[in-house]
Coordinates of C-alpha atoms and ligand atoms in Angstrom, one line a residue:
M1 CA 0.2 0.2 33.8
T2 CA -1.5 3.3 32.5
L3 CA -2.4 3.2 28.9
E4 CA -1.7 6.1 26.7
K5 CA -4.9 7.5 25.4
L6 CA -5.0 8.8 21.8
E7 CA -7.5 11.0 20.2
N8 CA -8.6 11.6 16.6
F9 CA -7.2 14.5 14.7
I10 CA -9.9 16.7 13.2
D11 CA -9.8 20.3 12.0
G12 CA -6.2 20.8 13.2
A13 CA -6.9 19.6 16.8
Y14 CA -7.2 16.5 18.8
A15 CA -10.7 15.3 19.4
A16 CA -12.2 12.6 21.5
P17 CA -14.4 10.0 19.7
H18 CA -18.1 10.8 19.7
S19 CA -18.9 7.4 21.1
G20 CA -16.7 7.9 24.1
Q21 CA -15.3 4.4 23.4
W22 CA -11.7 3.4 22.9
L23 CA -9.9 0.2 21.7
E24 CA -6.8 -1.2 23.2
T25 CA -3.7 -1.3 21.0
E26 CA -0.8 -3.5 21.8
N27 CA 2.9 -4.2 21.0
P28 CA 2.9 -7.6 19.3
Y29 CA 6.4 -8.3 20.5
T30 CA 5.7 -7.9 24.1
A31 CA 2.1 -8.9 23.7
T32 CA 1.2 -6.0 26.0
A33 CA -1.3 -3.2 25.5
W34 CA 0.4 0.2 25.5
G35 CA -2.5 2.5 24.4
L36 CA -6.1 3.3 23.7
I37 CA -7.2 4.4 20.3
P38 CA -10.5 6.0 19.6
R39 CA -13.3 3.7 18.4
S40 CA -14.8 6.2 16.1
D41 CA -18.1 6.0 14.3
A42 CA -20.2 7.8 11.8
A43 CA -20.4 11.0 13.8
D44 CA -16.6 11.3 13.8
A45 CA -16.5 10.5 10.1
E46 CA -19.1 13.3 9.7
A47 CA -17.0 15.8 11.7
A48 CA -13.8 14.9 9.8
V49 CA -15.4 15.2 6.4
A50 CA -17.1 18.5 7.3
A51 CA -13.7 19.9 8.4
A52 CA -12.0 18.6 5.2
Q53 CA -14.8 20.1 3.1
R54 CA -14.5 23.5 4.8
A55 CA -10.8 23.4 4.3
F56 CA -11.2 22.5 0.6
A57 CA -13.7 25.2 -0.1
T58 CA -12.6 28.2 2.2
G59 CA -9.7 29.4 4.2
P60 CA -6.0 29.3 3.3
W61 CA -5.7 26.0 1.5
P62 CA -7.6 26.8 -1.8
A63 CA -6.1 30.3 -1.7
L64 CA -2.5 29.0 -2.0
S65 CA -0.9 29.3 -5.3
P66 CA 0.4 26.0 -6.7
T67 CA 4.0 27.2 -5.8
Q68 CA 2.9 27.9 -2.2
R69 CA 1.1 24.5 -2.1
A70 CA 4.3 22.9 -3.3
A71 CA 6.3 24.6 -0.6
M72 CA 4.0 23.3 2.0
I73 CA 4.2 19.7 0.7
H74 CA 8.0 20.0 0.7
R75 CA 7.8 21.0 4.3
I76 CA 5.8 17.8 5.0
G77 CA 8.6 15.8 3.5
D78 CA 11.3 17.7 5.5
T79 CA 9.2 17.1 8.7
I80 CA 9.1 13.4 8.2
A81 CA 12.9 13.3 7.5
A82 CA 13.5 15.2 10.7
H83 CA 11.4 12.8 12.7
A84 CA 12.1 9.6 10.9
E85 CA 13.6 7.7 13.9
E86 CA 10.5 8.7 16.1
L87 CA 8.0 7.7 13.4
A88 CA 9.8 4.4 12.7
R89 CA 9.8 3.5 16.4
I90 CA 6.1 4.2 16.6
E91 CA 5.4 2.0 13.6
V92 CA 7.6 -0.9 15.0
R93 CA 5.8 -0.8 18.3
D94 CA 2.5 -1.5 16.4
N95 CA 3.4 -3.8 13.6
C96 CA 6.7 -5.3 14.8
K97 CA 8.5 -5.2 11.4
T98 CA 12.1 -4.6 12.1
Y99 CA 13.3 -1.2 13.1
K100 CA 16.0 -1.2 10.4
E101 CA 13.4 -1.9 7.8
M102 CA 10.9 0.7 9.1
L103 CA 13.5 3.3 9.5
N104 CA 14.7 2.8 5.9
Q105 CA 11.1 2.9 4.7
V106 CA 10.3 6.1 6.7
K107 CA 13.5 7.8 5.4
R108 CA 12.3 7.2 1.8
I109 CA 8.8 8.6 2.4
P110 CA 9.9 12.3 2.0
D111 CA 10.9 11.4 -1.6
W112 CA 7.1 11.0 -2.4
Y113 CA 6.2 14.4 -0.9
H114 CA 9.1 16.1 -2.7
F115 CA 8.2 14.3 -6.0
Y116 CA 4.6 15.3 -5.9
A117 CA 5.3 18.8 -4.7
G118 CA 7.3 19.2 -7.8
L119 CA 4.1 18.4 -9.8
A120 CA 1.8 20.8 -7.9
D121 CA 2.6 23.6 -10.4
K122 CA 2.6 21.5 -13.5
L123 CA -1.1 20.4 -13.7
N124 CA -1.3 22.3 -17.0
G125 CA -4.5 22.8 -18.7
Q126 CA -4.6 22.8 -22.5
V127 CA -6.1 25.1 -25.1
L128 CA -7.5 22.7 -27.8
P129 CA -7.9 23.2 -31.4
T130 CA -11.6 23.5 -32.2
D131 CA -13.8 22.8 -35.3
R132 CA -16.6 25.1 -34.0
P133 CA -16.0 28.3 -35.8
G134 CA -15.6 31.4 -33.6
H135 CA -15.1 29.3 -30.4
M136 CA -12.3 28.8 -28.0
N137 CA -12.0 25.6 -26.0
Y138 CA -9.7 24.9 -23.0
V139 CA -9.4 22.1 -20.5
R140 CA -8.8 22.6 -16.7
H141 CA -7.7 20.1 -14.1
E142 CA -9.5 20.7 -10.8
P143 CA -9.1 19.0 -7.5
L144 CA -11.8 16.5 -6.6
G145 CA -12.5 17.6 -2.9
V146 CA -12.2 15.4 0.1
I147 CA -10.3 12.2 -0.3
A148 CA -10.9 9.3 2.1
M149 CA -7.6 7.3 2.5
I150 CA -7.8 3.9 4.1
T151 CA -4.5 2.2 5.0
P152 CA -3.3 -1.2 6.3
W153 CA -1.0 -2.1 9.1
N154 CA 2.1 -3.3 7.2
S155 CA 3.6 0.0 5.9
P156 CA 1.3 2.6 7.3
L157 CA 3.0 6.0 6.8
M158 CA 4.5 4.9 3.4
L159 CA 1.2 3.7 2.0
L160 CA -0.4 7.0 3.2
A161 CA 2.3 9.0 1.4
W162 CA 1.4 7.2 -1.8
K163 CA -2.1 8.7 -1.6
L164 CA -1.6 12.0 0.4
A165 CA 1.3 13.5 -1.6
P166 CA -0.4 13.4 -5.0
A167 CA -3.8 14.4 -3.4
L168 CA -2.4 17.4 -1.7
A169 CA -0.4 18.4 -4.8
A170 CA -3.5 18.4 -6.8
G171 CA -5.2 20.7 -4.2
N172 CA -7.5 18.2 -2.4
T173 CA -8.1 17.7 1.4
A174 CA -8.0 14.3 3.2
V175 CA -9.5 12.2 5.9
V176 CA -7.4 9.2 6.8
K177 CA -8.6 6.0 8.5
P178 CA -5.5 4.1 9.5
S179 CA -5.6 0.4 10.4
E180 CA -6.8 -0.3 13.9
F181 CA -3.5 -2.0 14.6
T182 CA -1.3 0.9 13.5
T183 CA -3.1 4.1 14.3
A184 CA -0.4 5.9 16.3
S185 CA 1.9 6.9 13.5
A186 CA -0.8 8.6 11.5
L187 CA -1.9 10.6 14.4
R188 CA 1.7 11.8 15.3
F189 CA 2.2 12.5 11.6
A190 CA -0.9 14.7 11.5
E191 CA 0.3 16.6 14.6
L192 CA 3.8 17.1 13.2
V193 CA 2.6 18.4 9.8
Y194 CA 0.2 21.0 11.5
Q195 CA 3.2 22.1 13.6
A196 CA 4.9 22.6 10.2
G197 CA 2.1 24.9 9.0
L198 CA -0.5 22.8 7.2
P199 CA -3.8 24.7 7.4
S200 CA -6.5 23.3 9.6
G201 CA -8.8 20.6 8.2
V202 CA -6.5 19.8 5.2
L203 CA -5.5 16.4 6.9
N204 CA -7.8 14.7 9.4
V205 CA -7.3 11.3 11.0
V206 CA -10.1 9.2 12.5
S207 CA -9.3 5.9 14.0
G208 CA -11.2 2.8 14.6
L209 CA -12.6 -0.3 12.9
G210 CA -12.9 -0.7 9.1
A211 CA -16.5 -2.0 9.4
E212 CA -17.5 1.1 11.5
V213 CA -15.8 4.4 10.9
G214 CA -14.1 3.0 7.6
A215 CA -17.5 2.0 6.2
A216 CA -19.0 5.3 7.3
L217 CA -16.3 7.3 5.6
T218 CA -16.5 5.4 2.3
A219 CA -20.3 5.8 2.1
H220 CA -20.2 9.6 3.0
P221 CA -21.6 11.6 0.2
G222 CA -19.2 14.4 1.0
V223 CA -16.3 12.2 0.1
A224 CA -15.2 12.6 -3.5
K225 CA -12.8 9.6 -3.8
V226 CA -11.6 6.7 -1.8
A227 CA -8.0 5.6 -2.0
F228 CA -7.7 2.2 -0.3
T229 CA -4.9 -0.3 0.4
G230 CA -5.8 -3.6 2.0
G231 CA -7.1 -7.0 1.4
V232 CA -9.5 -8.1 -1.3
S233 CA -12.6 -8.3 0.9
G234 CA -12.1 -4.8 2.3
G235 CA -11.4 -3.5 -1.2
R236 CA -14.6 -5.0 -2.5
A237 CA -16.7 -3.5 0.3
V238 CA -15.1 -0.1 -0.4
Y239 CA -15.9 -0.5 -4.1
Q240 CA -19.5 -1.4 -3.5
A241 CA -20.1 1.4 -0.9
A242 CA -18.4 3.9 -3.3
A243 CA -20.7 2.8 -6.1
R244 CA -23.8 4.4 -4.6
D245 CA -22.5 7.9 -5.2
L246 CA -20.4 6.8 -8.1
K247 CA -17.3 7.8 -6.3
P248 CA -13.9 6.9 -8.0
V249 CA -11.8 4.5 -6.0
S250 CA -8.2 3.4 -6.2
L251 CA -7.6 -0.1 -4.8
E252 CA -4.2 -1.5 -4.0
L253 CA -4.9 -5.1 -2.9
G254 CA -3.1 -8.3 -2.2
G255 CA -1.1 -10.7 -4.4
K256 CA 0.2 -14.1 -4.9
S257 CA 3.3 -13.1 -6.9
P258 CA 5.5 -15.6 -8.6
N259 CA 9.3 -15.5 -8.5
I260 CA 10.4 -17.4 -11.6
V261 CA 13.8 -19.0 -11.8
F262 CA 15.3 -20.2 -15.1
P263 CA 18.3 -22.4 -15.3
D264 CA 20.5 -19.8 -17.0
A265 CA 20.1 -17.4 -14.0
D266 CA 22.9 -16.6 -11.5
L267 CA 21.4 -19.0 -9.0
E268 CA 23.2 -17.6 -5.9
L269 CA 21.7 -14.3 -6.6
A270 CA 18.4 -15.7 -7.5
A271 CA 18.3 -17.7 -4.3
R272 CA 18.9 -14.5 -2.3
G273 CA 16.3 -12.7 -4.2
V274 CA 13.7 -15.5 -3.7
V275 CA 14.4 -15.7 0.0
S276 CA 14.3 -12.0 0.7
G277 CA 11.4 -11.6 -1.8
I278 CA 9.2 -13.8 0.4
F279 CA 10.7 -13.5 3.8
G280 CA 11.5 -9.8 4.0
S281 CA 9.0 -8.2 6.4
G282 CA 8.1 -11.7 7.5
G283 CA 6.1 -12.1 4.3
Q284 CA 3.8 -9.2 5.4
S285 CA 4.1 -7.5 2.2
C286 CA 1.6 -7.2 -0.7
V287 CA 4.3 -8.0 -3.1
A288 CA 5.8 -11.0 -1.2
G289 CA 7.1 -13.4 -3.9
S290 CA 5.0 -16.2 -2.3
R291 CA 5.2 -18.7 -5.3
L292 CA 8.7 -19.8 -6.3
L293 CA 8.4 -21.2 -9.9
V294 CA 11.6 -23.0 -10.6
A295 CA 12.6 -25.0 -13.7
S296 CA 12.4 -28.8 -13.1
E297 CA 16.0 -29.3 -14.2
I298 CA 17.4 -27.2 -11.3
H299 CA 14.7 -27.8 -8.8
D300 CA 16.5 -29.9 -6.3
N301 CA 19.8 -27.9 -6.4
F302 CA 18.1 -24.6 -6.2
L303 CA 15.7 -25.7 -3.4
A304 CA 18.7 -26.8 -1.4
R305 CA 20.1 -23.2 -1.6
V306 CA 16.8 -21.6 -0.7
I307 CA 16.4 -23.8 2.3
E308 CA 19.9 -23.2 3.5
L309 CA 19.4 -19.4 3.3
T310 CA 15.9 -19.7 4.9
R311 CA 17.3 -21.5 7.9
K312 CA 19.7 -18.7 8.6
I313 CA 17.0 -16.1 9.0
R314 CA 17.1 -14.7 12.5
L315 CA 13.8 -14.2 14.4
G316 CA 13.6 -11.9 17.4
D317 CA 13.2 -8.5 18.9
P318 CA 12.3 -6.1 16.0
M319 CA 14.3 -3.3 17.6
S320 CA 17.5 -5.4 17.5
P321 CA 19.8 -4.8 14.6
E322 CA 20.6 -8.5 14.6
T323 CA 16.9 -9.4 13.8
D324 CA 15.7 -10.2 10.3
I325 CA 12.0 -10.9 11.1
G326 CA 10.0 -9.9 14.1
P327 CA 6.7 -11.6 15.3
V328 CA 3.6 -11.7 13.3
A329 CA 1.8 -8.4 13.7
T330 CA -1.6 -9.6 15.0
R331 CA -3.2 -12.6 16.6
P332 CA -5.8 -13.0 13.7
Q333 CA -2.9 -12.9 11.2
F334 CA -0.9 -15.5 13.1
D335 CA -4.0 -17.8 13.2
H336 CA -4.5 -17.2 9.5
I337 CA -0.9 -18.2 8.7
M338 CA -1.1 -21.3 10.8
N339 CA -4.3 -22.2 9.1
C340 CA -2.8 -21.7 5.7
I341 CA 0.1 -24.1 6.5
G342 CA -2.5 -26.5 7.8
F343 CA -4.6 -26.6 4.7
A344 CA -1.4 -26.8 2.5
R345 CA -0.4 -30.0 4.3
E346 CA -3.8 -31.4 4.0
G347 CA -3.8 -30.6 0.3
G348 CA -0.6 -32.7 -0.2
A349 CA 2.2 -30.1 0.2
T350 CA 5.4 -31.1 2.1
V351 CA 7.0 -28.8 4.7
A352 CA 10.7 -28.7 3.7
T353 CA 11.6 -26.3 6.4
G354 CA 9.6 -24.4 9.1
G355 CA 5.9 -24.9 9.2
V356 CA 5.6 -24.4 13.0
Q357 CA 5.2 -21.7 15.6
V358 CA 8.6 -21.0 17.2
A359 CA 9.5 -19.3 20.5
D360 CA 11.1 -15.9 20.7
P361 CA 14.8 -16.6 21.2
A362 CA 14.7 -13.9 24.0
G363 CA 11.8 -15.8 25.7
G364 CA 9.2 -13.2 25.0
P365 CA 5.5 -13.8 24.3
G366 CA 5.4 -12.7 20.6
L367 CA 4.0 -14.9 18.0
F368 CA 6.6 -16.2 15.6
V369 CA 6.3 -18.5 12.7
A370 CA 9.3 -20.3 11.4
P371 CA 10.1 -19.2 7.8
T372 CA 8.4 -22.0 5.8
V373 CA 9.1 -23.6 2.5
L374 CA 6.5 -25.9 1.1
T375 CA 7.4 -28.4 -1.8
G376 CA 5.1 -30.7 -3.7
V377 CA 2.9 -27.7 -4.4
T378 CA 0.8 -27.6 -7.6
N379 CA -0.6 -24.3 -8.8
D380 CA -4.2 -25.5 -8.4
M381 CA -3.7 -26.0 -4.6
R382 CA -5.4 -23.6 -2.3
I383 CA -2.0 -22.6 -0.9
A384 CA -0.8 -21.6 -4.4
Q385 CA -3.9 -19.4 -5.0
E386 CA -4.7 -17.7 -1.7
E387 CA -2.7 -14.9 -0.1
V388 CA -1.0 -15.9 3.2
F389 CA 0.6 -12.5 4.1
G390 CA 3.2 -14.3 6.2
P391 CA 6.5 -16.3 5.8
V392 CA 5.4 -19.1 3.6
L393 CA 6.9 -19.9 0.2
S394 CA 5.2 -22.5 -2.1
V395 CA 7.6 -24.2 -4.6
I396 CA 6.2 -25.1 -7.9
P397 CA 8.3 -26.7 -10.7
F398 CA 7.8 -25.8 -14.4
E399 CA 9.1 -27.5 -17.6
D400 CA 9.7 -24.6 -20.1
E401 CA 9.0 -20.9 -20.6
A402 CA 5.5 -21.4 -21.8
D403 CA 4.7 -23.6 -18.7
A404 CA 6.3 -20.9 -16.4
L405 CA 4.2 -18.3 -18.0
R406 CA 0.9 -20.3 -17.8
I407 CA 1.5 -21.1 -14.1
A408 CA 2.5 -17.5 -13.3
N409 CA -0.7 -16.1 -14.9
D410 CA -2.9 -18.8 -13.5
S411 CA -3.9 -16.7 -10.5
D412 CA -6.7 -14.3 -9.5
F413 CA -3.9 -11.9 -8.5
G414 CA -1.5 -9.9 -10.5
L415 CA 0.6 -7.5 -8.4
G416 CA 4.2 -8.4 -9.0
A417 CA 6.4 -11.0 -10.7
G418 CA 10.1 -11.7 -10.5
L419 CA 12.1 -13.1 -13.3
W420 CA 15.6 -14.6 -12.9
T421 CA 17.4 -15.2 -16.2
R422 CA 20.3 -13.8 -18.2
D423 CA 18.4 -14.4 -21.6
V424 CA 17.6 -10.9 -22.8
A425 CA 15.1 -12.0 -25.4
R426 CA 13.3 -14.1 -22.8
V427 CA 13.2 -11.2 -20.5
H428 CA 11.2 -9.0 -23.0
R429 CA 8.9 -11.9 -24.0
M430 CA 8.0 -12.7 -20.6
A431 CA 7.8 -9.1 -19.3
A432 CA 5.2 -8.4 -22.0
R433 CA 3.1 -11.5 -21.2
L434 CA 3.2 -11.6 -17.4
Q435 CA -0.1 -10.4 -16.0
A436 CA 1.3 -8.3 -13.2
G437 CA 1.6 -4.6 -12.5
S438 CA 5.3 -4.8 -11.8
V439 CA 7.8 -7.1 -13.4
W440 CA 11.2 -7.3 -11.7
V441 CA 14.2 -8.9 -13.6
N442 CA 17.0 -10.2 -11.5
T443 CA 15.8 -8.1 -8.7
Y444 CA 12.6 -7.8 -6.6
K445 CA 10.4 -5.3 -4.8
A446 CA 12.1 -2.2 -6.5
T447 CA 9.6 0.6 -6.1
S448 CA 9.8 4.3 -6.5
Q449 CA 7.6 7.4 -6.4
I450 CA 8.7 7.9 -10.1
S451 CA 7.3 4.7 -11.2
P452 CA 3.6 3.5 -11.3
F453 CA 2.7 0.7 -9.0
G454 CA -0.6 -1.4 -8.8
G455 CA -2.3 -4.6 -9.8
Y456 CA -3.9 -6.6 -12.5
K457 CA -7.0 -8.6 -11.8
M458 CA -7.9 -8.9 -8.0
S459 CA -4.7 -7.0 -7.1
G460 CA -6.3 -3.7 -7.6
L461 CA -7.6 -0.9 -9.6
G462 CA -5.6 2.2 -10.5
R463 CA -2.0 3.0 -10.0
E464 CA 0.1 4.9 -7.3
G465 CA 3.3 6.6 -8.1
G466 CA 4.5 8.2 -11.3
T467 CA 3.6 11.5 -12.9
E468 CA 0.4 10.4 -14.6
M469 CA -1.5 9.2 -11.7
I470 CA -1.8 12.7 -10.2
A471 CA -4.6 13.1 -12.8
D472 CA -6.5 10.6 -10.7
Y473 CA -6.8 13.2 -8.0
T474 CA -8.4 15.7 -10.4
R475 CA -11.4 16.0 -12.6
V476 CA -11.3 17.5 -16.1
K477 CA -13.4 20.4 -17.1
S478 CA -13.9 21.6 -20.7
V479 CA -14.6 25.3 -21.1
W480 CA -16.1 26.7 -24.4
I481 CA -16.2 30.4 -25.1
N482 CA -18.0 31.9 -28.0
L483 CA -15.8 34.7 -29.4
T484 CA -18.4 36.0 -31.8
D485 CA -21.6 38.0 -31.5
E486 CA -23.7 35.1 -33.0
V487 CA -25.4 32.3 -31.2
P488 CA -26.4 29.3 -33.2
Y489 CA -30.1 28.5 -32.9
G490 CA -30.9 25.2 -31.0
F491 CA -27.3 24.5 -30.1
P492 CA -27.2 21.3 -32.2
L493 CA -24.7 18.7 -30.8
Ligands
NDP1 P1 -7.6 -5.0 5.5 O1 -8.3 -5.1 4.1 O2 -8.1 -5.9 6.6 O3 -7.6 -3.5 6.1 C1 -7.1 -2.4 5.3 C2 -7.8 -1.2 5.9 O4 -9.1 -1.2 5.5 C3 -7.9 -1.1 7.4 O5 -7.7 0.3 7.8 C4 -9.2 -1.7 7.7 O6 -9.7 -1.3 8.9 C5 -10.0 -1.0 6.6 N1 -11.3 -1.7 6.2 C6 -11.6 -3.0 6.3 N2 -12.9 -3.3 5.9 C7 -13.3 -2.0 5.5 C8 -14.6 -1.6 5.0 N3 -15.6 -2.4 4.8 N4 -14.7 -0.3 4.7 C9 -13.8 0.6 4.9 N5 -12.5 0.2 5.5 C10 -12.4 -1.1 5.7 O7 -6.1 -5.3 5.2 P2 -4.9 -5.4 6.2 O8 -4.8 -4.2 7.1 O9 -5.0 -6.7 6.8 O10 -3.6 -5.4 5.3 C11 -3.2 -6.4 4.6 C12 -3.7 -6.4 3.2 O11 -3.3 -5.3 2.5 C13 -3.0 -7.7 2.4 O12 -4.0 -8.2 1.6 C14 -2.1 -7.0 1.5 O13 -1.7 -7.7 0.4 C15 -2.6 -5.7 1.3 N6 -1.7 -4.7 0.9 C16 -1.6 -4.3 -0.5 C17 -0.6 -3.3 -0.8 C18 -0.6 -2.8 -2.3 O14 0.0 -1.8 -2.5 N7 -1.2 -3.5 -3.2 C19 0.3 -2.9 0.1 C20 0.2 -3.4 1.4 C21 -0.8 -4.2 1.8 P3 -9.3 -2.2 10.3 O15 -8.5 -1.3 11.0 O16 -10.6 -2.6 11.0 O17 -8.6 -3.4 9.9

């Protein structure tokens, strides 16, 4: 079978990698390679950053008025909407999340572009009152320059939109390094937005390995900021590399999010919420509710409901509308999940359901892990502390509200937390004390471009979404003007 050969997208055109090397990319469901992606290196990062710098400084992009820039960003949103099915299919071929999920996700991406397009002409400066006689002082918000955007494989185009939409709205340009496992959608997206009229060099895509082209990009002195989504070790490496030039970074990292169920909750709804909170996307979600904290008095009854629902989950072909979970997206990820189940057992956890590799019902070679519920877990166990990023739920009982809070916050992570209760006072007490960037009450995983998203502790740095975070893609300049004919001697501070 001839493999489709992809190229980087630099300065508005496709470009072969400088190294002349490609990496195979495969469909995890069929376990067959379908394409070759460029194995880019520092030379490609250099070319992409140079193109983005030119586009930032000269040419049509900086000459656009904010209104015209907004119109361009609205067109990007419209372009995605018009190609949603195609883009979703490309993503499913690479990460094997279900087509129905990815289509739904891609259809929501335009909301991000439209929302931030609406802010492009609202980056108001401010004239400040001043206590310097005869002086005027005002503040400008200026774009930073070239933003490096590094994205993971689980929700590639959506997590790119979280960065690209505000960055463009503020007037920046971008170089994107998608995950080596899910490169194709970013390249097709770049092609489509250029067809829609984006000026050359404003969006560039270089593919390859994080340790190679990703690291080269992060360390490049021409990059003004790095916006990263991925695991903690990658995030840490990015932070360290960015420190050399004191580049700002945003880091959206992993999680070990608790879903906390109190006895007064609607237990049917809570069970559905807990099961879809962990097993949706096969657990390959940063906000997967991977720790179920359940009140001791309802533990057995609630666990039975969770297990019953878990066993109904249908594994299979991600393109089939009947499928709830596709295969694990990569072989290293599959090995990691099985290893986590192994050390959980060794640590004393009991497999209540799942815990094993299962075959594709259609007989294919994809790597499937049975949705797994582990009981007998205490929060100090490794399985309760480390991110699995797969379909594994750890069940931990608690005694009372204070105990639930203590266990929930006893984690290096702090991305999301779910709360299932009908007690309004408890909702507000807990919401204020949970160390998590998002708290969901009687729901889970609700996100929106209108609302900030991000982590406490090792779950990250900075926020994505909401109006205020657009300021993270600008720098502030204070301008002082002497309105008199006098100059104070020595300019004392
Ligand atoms: P990784 O951290 O492995 O990779 C993320 C991206 O970073 C990839 O493009 C990767 O390249 C690149 N990368 C890795 N190391 C470096 C480096 N030293 N310098 C520059 N770039 C680098 O994460 P995964 O792709 O495995 O994604 C899963 C992780 O992402 C999970 O931990 C998950 O929780 C987190 N995540 C967080 C979200 C959030 O919003 N908080 C949302 C979604 C996922 P390569 O192609 O080589 O892998």
